[in-house]
């Protein structure tokens, strides 16, 4: 019976290390993001940089440029939401939140807002890789005399924990 109790306690302890929970640690991260689908489709590089506070909530500021598009494209986006972790030593981070910012096309500036969902994997104490999906209501299509549309994007991130 004692062996059974020890096995149950040990198993419970091991599984509790992998539970899904609110993030409990704090850090600042910097990163480079690329939208590979748009980059391949438009034969250019859709690339951005970001700085982010990560706690049980996150706050991020990012700037993206995509010169291959007609009239060019640049944006400044702020994002904020909740962080969750799982895995031993909180190596996997899940996050979801809202986004708001501005897009510049030619000399015009347009607002944008949306939602995002992402996952980061911390490779070591410094380096992380991530995937992010976004859905934004983009008003910059007014440059083509078309109404605002919801646009989905996907990003790959290479990040560094400060």
PDB file of C-alpha atoms in Angstrom:
ATOM      1  CA  UNK A   1       0.000   0.000   0.000  1.00  0.00           C
ATOM      2  CA  UNK A   2       2.835   2.373   0.863  1.00  0.00           C
ATOM      3  CA  UNK A   3       4.398   1.790  -2.574  1.00  0.00           C
ATOM      4  CA  UNK A   4       1.070   2.591  -4.250  1.00  0.00           C
ATOM      5  CA  UNK A   5       0.762   5.865  -2.301  1.00  0.00           C
ATOM      6  CA  UNK A   6       4.332   6.834  -3.231  1.00  0.00           C
ATOM      7  CA  UNK A   7       3.670   6.057  -6.912  1.00  0.00           C
ATOM      8  CA  UNK A   8       0.485   8.163  -6.880  1.00  0.00           C
ATOM      9  CA  UNK A   9       2.255  11.079  -5.170  1.00  0.00           C
ATOM     10  CA  UNK A  10       5.197  10.879  -7.569  1.00  0.00           C
ATOM     11  CA  UNK A  11       2.904  10.731 -10.630  1.00  0.00           C
ATOM     12  CA  UNK A  12       0.823  13.643  -9.375  1.00  0.00           C
ATOM     13  CA  UNK A  13       3.975  15.658  -8.759  1.00  0.00           C
ATOM     14  CA  UNK A  14       5.286  14.960 -12.263  1.00  0.00           C
ATOM     15  CA  UNK A  15       1.981  15.858 -13.952  1.00  0.00           C
ATOM     16  CA  UNK A  16       1.603  19.032 -11.911  1.00  0.00           C
ATOM     17  CA  UNK A  17       4.827  20.303 -13.484  1.00  0.00           C
ATOM     18  CA  UNK A  18       3.094  20.252 -16.896  1.00  0.00           C
ATOM     19  CA  UNK A  19      -0.223  21.847 -15.960  1.00  0.00           C
ATOM     20  CA  UNK A  20      -1.760  24.704 -17.889  1.00  0.00           C
ATOM     21  CA  UNK A  21      -1.722  27.827 -15.682  1.00  0.00           C
ATOM     22  CA  UNK A  22      -1.413  31.610 -15.655  1.00  0.00           C
ATOM     23  CA  UNK A  23       2.177  32.714 -16.154  1.00  0.00           C
ATOM     24  CA  UNK A  24       3.938  33.487 -12.866  1.00  0.00           C
ATOM     25  CA  UNK A  25       7.302  34.834 -14.047  1.00  0.00           C
ATOM     26  CA  UNK A  26       8.237  38.210 -15.531  1.00  0.00           C
ATOM     27  CA  UNK A  27      10.543  39.082 -18.398  1.00  0.00           C
ATOM     28  CA  UNK A  28      11.124  41.498 -21.237  1.00  0.00           C
ATOM     29  CA  UNK A  29      11.512  40.023 -24.699  1.00  0.00           C
ATOM     30  CA  UNK A  30      12.622  41.443 -28.016  1.00  0.00           C
ATOM     31  CA  UNK A  31      11.899  39.674 -31.255  1.00  0.00           C
ATOM     32  CA  UNK A  32      11.888  39.601 -35.009  1.00  0.00           C
ATOM     33  CA  UNK A  33       8.716  38.395 -36.741  1.00  0.00           C
ATOM     34  CA  UNK A  34       8.102  37.322 -40.340  1.00  0.00           C
ATOM     35  CA  UNK A  35       4.837  36.570 -42.132  1.00  0.00           C
ATOM     36  CA  UNK A  36       6.014  33.754 -44.414  1.00  0.00           C
ATOM     37  CA  UNK A  37       2.728  33.341 -46.311  1.00  0.00           C
ATOM     38  CA  UNK A  38       2.492  37.010 -47.310  1.00  0.00           C
ATOM     39  CA  UNK A  39       6.236  37.160 -48.041  1.00  0.00           C
ATOM     40  CA  UNK A  40       6.029  34.230 -50.462  1.00  0.00           C
ATOM     41  CA  UNK A  41       2.752  35.373 -52.040  1.00  0.00           C
ATOM     42  CA  UNK A  42       3.961  38.929 -52.704  1.00  0.00           C
ATOM     43  CA  UNK A  43       7.614  37.987 -53.407  1.00  0.00           C
ATOM     44  CA  UNK A  44       8.935  40.341 -50.733  1.00  0.00           C
ATOM     45  CA  UNK A  45       9.745  40.311 -47.040  1.00  0.00           C
ATOM     46  CA  UNK A  46       7.034  41.127 -44.493  1.00  0.00           C
ATOM     47  CA  UNK A  47       9.203  41.630 -41.402  1.00  0.00           C
ATOM     48  CA  UNK A  48       8.798  43.307 -38.050  1.00  0.00           C
ATOM     49  CA  UNK A  49      10.439  43.957 -34.691  1.00  0.00           C
ATOM     50  CA  UNK A  50       8.845  43.972 -31.260  1.00  0.00           C
ATOM     51  CA  UNK A  51       9.483  44.532 -27.587  1.00  0.00           C
ATOM     52  CA  UNK A  52       7.278  42.882 -25.013  1.00  0.00           C
ATOM     53  CA  UNK A  53       6.681  42.738 -21.268  1.00  0.00           C
ATOM     54  CA  UNK A  54       5.631  39.246 -20.168  1.00  0.00           C
ATOM     55  CA  UNK A  55       4.002  38.575 -16.791  1.00  0.00           C
ATOM     56  CA  UNK A  56       0.577  37.093 -16.095  1.00  0.00           C
ATOM     57  CA  UNK A  57      -0.446  39.694 -18.674  1.00  0.00           C
ATOM     58  CA  UNK A  58       1.596  40.861 -21.625  1.00  0.00           C
ATOM     59  CA  UNK A  59       2.036  44.192 -23.371  1.00  0.00           C
ATOM     60  CA  UNK A  60       3.787  44.484 -26.711  1.00  0.00           C
ATOM     61  CA  UNK A  61       4.753  47.234 -29.124  1.00  0.00           C
ATOM     62  CA  UNK A  62       5.694  46.230 -32.648  1.00  0.00           C
ATOM     63  CA  UNK A  63       6.553  47.762 -35.994  1.00  0.00           C
ATOM     64  CA  UNK A  64       6.237  45.916 -39.303  1.00  0.00           C
ATOM     65  CA  UNK A  65       7.288  46.820 -42.832  1.00  0.00           C
ATOM     66  CA  UNK A  66       6.263  45.262 -46.147  1.00  0.00           C
ATOM     67  CA  UNK A  67       7.699  47.321 -48.994  1.00  0.00           C
ATOM     68  CA  UNK A  68       6.692  44.777 -51.684  1.00  0.00           C
ATOM     69  CA  UNK A  69       3.021  45.811 -51.484  1.00  0.00           C
ATOM     70  CA  UNK A  70       1.587  48.466 -53.767  1.00  0.00           C
ATOM     71  CA  UNK A  71       1.933  51.852 -52.011  1.00  0.00           C
ATOM     72  CA  UNK A  72       4.155  50.114 -49.420  1.00  0.00           C
ATOM     73  CA  UNK A  73       3.027  49.083 -45.959  1.00  0.00           C
ATOM     74  CA  UNK A  74       4.190  49.929 -42.457  1.00  0.00           C
ATOM     75  CA  UNK A  75       2.387  49.507 -39.160  1.00  0.00           C
ATOM     76  CA  UNK A  76       2.729  50.298 -35.482  1.00  0.00           C
ATOM     77  CA  UNK A  77       0.705  47.885 -33.349  1.00  0.00           C
ATOM     78  CA  UNK A  78       0.172  47.595 -29.612  1.00  0.00           C
ATOM     79  CA  UNK A  79      -1.112  44.345 -28.125  1.00  0.00           C
ATOM     80  CA  UNK A  80      -2.115  43.235 -24.650  1.00  0.00           C
ATOM     81  CA  UNK A  81      -3.699  40.154 -23.116  1.00  0.00           C
ATOM     82  CA  UNK A  82      -3.270  37.119 -20.881  1.00  0.00           C
ATOM     83  CA  UNK A  83      -0.336  34.703 -20.650  1.00  0.00           C
ATOM     84  CA  UNK A  84      -0.523  31.032 -19.777  1.00  0.00           C
ATOM     85  CA  UNK A  85       2.274  28.501 -19.428  1.00  0.00           C
ATOM     86  CA  UNK A  86       2.756  24.759 -19.295  1.00  0.00           C
ATOM     87  CA  UNK A  87       5.557  22.278 -19.274  1.00  0.00           C
ATOM     88  CA  UNK A  88       8.526  21.862 -17.011  1.00  0.00           C
ATOM     89  CA  UNK A  89      10.120  25.205 -16.121  1.00  0.00           C
ATOM     90  CA  UNK A  90       7.334  27.071 -17.975  1.00  0.00           C
ATOM     91  CA  UNK A  91       8.992  26.486 -21.351  1.00  0.00           C
ATOM     92  CA  UNK A  92       5.741  26.800 -23.326  1.00  0.00           C
ATOM     93  CA  UNK A  93       3.848  30.094 -23.289  1.00  0.00           C
ATOM     94  CA  UNK A  94       0.343  30.553 -24.680  1.00  0.00           C
ATOM     95  CA  UNK A  95      -1.166  34.012 -25.055  1.00  0.00           C
ATOM     96  CA  UNK A  96      -4.281  35.672 -26.339  1.00  0.00           C
ATOM     97  CA  UNK A  97      -5.313  39.294 -26.468  1.00  0.00           C
ATOM     98  CA  UNK A  98      -6.343  42.337 -28.418  1.00  0.00           C
ATOM     99  CA  UNK A  99      -4.436  44.481 -30.889  1.00  0.00           C
ATOM    100  CA  UNK A 100      -4.764  48.118 -31.911  1.00  0.00           C
ATOM    101  CA  UNK A 101      -2.603  50.282 -34.099  1.00  0.00           C
ATOM    102  CA  UNK A 102      -2.070  52.250 -37.241  1.00  0.00           C
ATOM    103  CA  UNK A 103      -1.104  51.313 -40.792  1.00  0.00           C
ATOM    104  CA  UNK A 104       0.642  53.644 -43.210  1.00  0.00           C
ATOM    105  CA  UNK A 105       0.069  53.133 -46.949  1.00  0.00           C
ATOM    106  CA  UNK A 106       1.621  55.747 -49.223  1.00  0.00           C
ATOM    107  CA  UNK A 107       1.168  58.974 -47.226  1.00  0.00           C
ATOM    108  CA  UNK A 108      -2.130  57.938 -45.584  1.00  0.00           C
ATOM    109  CA  UNK A 109      -2.554  56.503 -42.078  1.00  0.00           C
ATOM    110  CA  UNK A 110      -5.381  54.093 -41.227  1.00  0.00           C
ATOM    111  CA  UNK A 111      -6.494  52.510 -37.931  1.00  0.00           C
ATOM    112  CA  UNK A 112      -6.554  48.749 -37.372  1.00  0.00           C
ATOM    113  CA  UNK A 113      -7.808  46.581 -34.510  1.00  0.00           C
ATOM    114  CA  UNK A 114      -8.104  42.872 -33.930  1.00  0.00           C
ATOM    115  CA  UNK A 115      -7.329  39.766 -31.919  1.00  0.00           C
ATOM    116  CA  UNK A 116      -4.331  37.479 -31.663  1.00  0.00           C
ATOM    117  CA  UNK A 117      -3.446  34.043 -30.388  1.00  0.00           C
ATOM    118  CA  UNK A 118       0.066  32.691 -30.062  1.00  0.00           C
ATOM    119  CA  UNK A 119       2.461  30.170 -28.620  1.00  0.00           C
ATOM    120  CA  UNK A 120       6.154  30.567 -27.750  1.00  0.00           C
ATOM    121  CA  UNK A 121       8.638  27.828 -26.922  1.00  0.00           C
ATOM    122  CA  UNK A 122      11.635  28.838 -24.809  1.00  0.00           C
ATOM    123  CA  UNK A 123      14.619  26.893 -26.165  1.00  0.00           C
ATOM    124  CA  UNK A 124      16.995  28.035 -23.412  1.00  0.00           C
ATOM    125  CA  UNK A 125      17.317  30.947 -20.985  1.00  0.00           C
ATOM    126  CA  UNK A 126      17.869  33.398 -23.850  1.00  0.00           C
ATOM    127  CA  UNK A 127      16.253  32.131 -27.062  1.00  0.00           C
ATOM    128  CA  UNK A 128      12.610  31.464 -27.984  1.00  0.00           C
ATOM    129  CA  UNK A 129      10.621  30.532 -31.088  1.00  0.00           C
ATOM    130  CA  UNK A 130       6.986  31.427 -31.591  1.00  0.00           C
ATOM    131  CA  UNK A 131       3.937  31.225 -33.816  1.00  0.00           C
ATOM    132  CA  UNK A 132       1.175  33.832 -33.837  1.00  0.00           C
ATOM    133  CA  UNK A 133      -2.124  34.114 -35.649  1.00  0.00           C
ATOM    134  CA  UNK A 134      -3.925  37.450 -35.961  1.00  0.00           C
ATOM    135  CA  UNK A 135      -7.279  38.612 -37.245  1.00  0.00           C
ATOM    136  CA  UNK A 136      -7.445  42.376 -37.801  1.00  0.00           C
ATOM    137  CA  UNK A 137     -10.032  44.747 -39.214  1.00  0.00           C
ATOM    138  CA  UNK A 138      -7.830  46.691 -41.591  1.00  0.00           C
ATOM    139  CA  UNK A 139      -8.909  50.054 -42.872  1.00  0.00           C
ATOM    140  CA  UNK A 140      -5.944  50.531 -45.215  1.00  0.00           C
ATOM    141  CA  UNK A 141      -7.878  48.917 -48.071  1.00  0.00           C
ATOM    142  CA  UNK A 142      -9.597  52.288 -48.444  1.00  0.00           C
ATOM    143  CA  UNK A 143      -6.549  53.170 -50.533  1.00  0.00           C
ATOM    144  CA  UNK A 144      -8.095  50.887 -53.196  1.00  0.00           C
ATOM    145  CA  UNK A 145     -11.579  52.407 -52.609  1.00  0.00           C
ATOM    146  CA  UNK A 146     -12.796  49.202 -50.950  1.00  0.00           C
ATOM    147  CA  UNK A 147     -14.391  48.885 -47.495  1.00  0.00           C
ATOM    148  CA  UNK A 148     -12.431  47.721 -44.423  1.00  0.00           C
ATOM    149  CA  UNK A 149     -11.903  43.958 -44.301  1.00  0.00           C
ATOM    150  CA  UNK A 150     -10.930  41.365 -41.715  1.00  0.00           C
ATOM    151  CA  UNK A 151      -7.499  40.025 -42.615  1.00  0.00           C
ATOM    152  CA  UNK A 152      -5.891  36.956 -41.044  1.00  0.00           C
ATOM    153  CA  UNK A 153      -2.114  36.716 -40.800  1.00  0.00           C
ATOM    154  CA  UNK A 154       0.376  34.252 -39.394  1.00  0.00           C
ATOM    155  CA  UNK A 155       3.811  35.067 -38.031  1.00  0.00           C
ATOM    156  CA  UNK A 156       6.930  33.169 -37.032  1.00  0.00           C
ATOM    157  CA  UNK A 157       8.956  34.777 -34.250  1.00  0.00           C
ATOM    158  CA  UNK A 158      12.576  34.521 -33.192  1.00  0.00           C
ATOM    159  CA  UNK A 159      12.823  36.119 -29.769  1.00  0.00           C
ATOM    160  CA  UNK A 160      15.366  36.892 -27.104  1.00  0.00           C
ATOM    161  CA  UNK A 161      14.640  37.102 -23.401  1.00  0.00           C
ATOM    162  CA  UNK A 162      16.315  40.096 -21.758  1.00  0.00           C
TER     163      UNK A 162
END
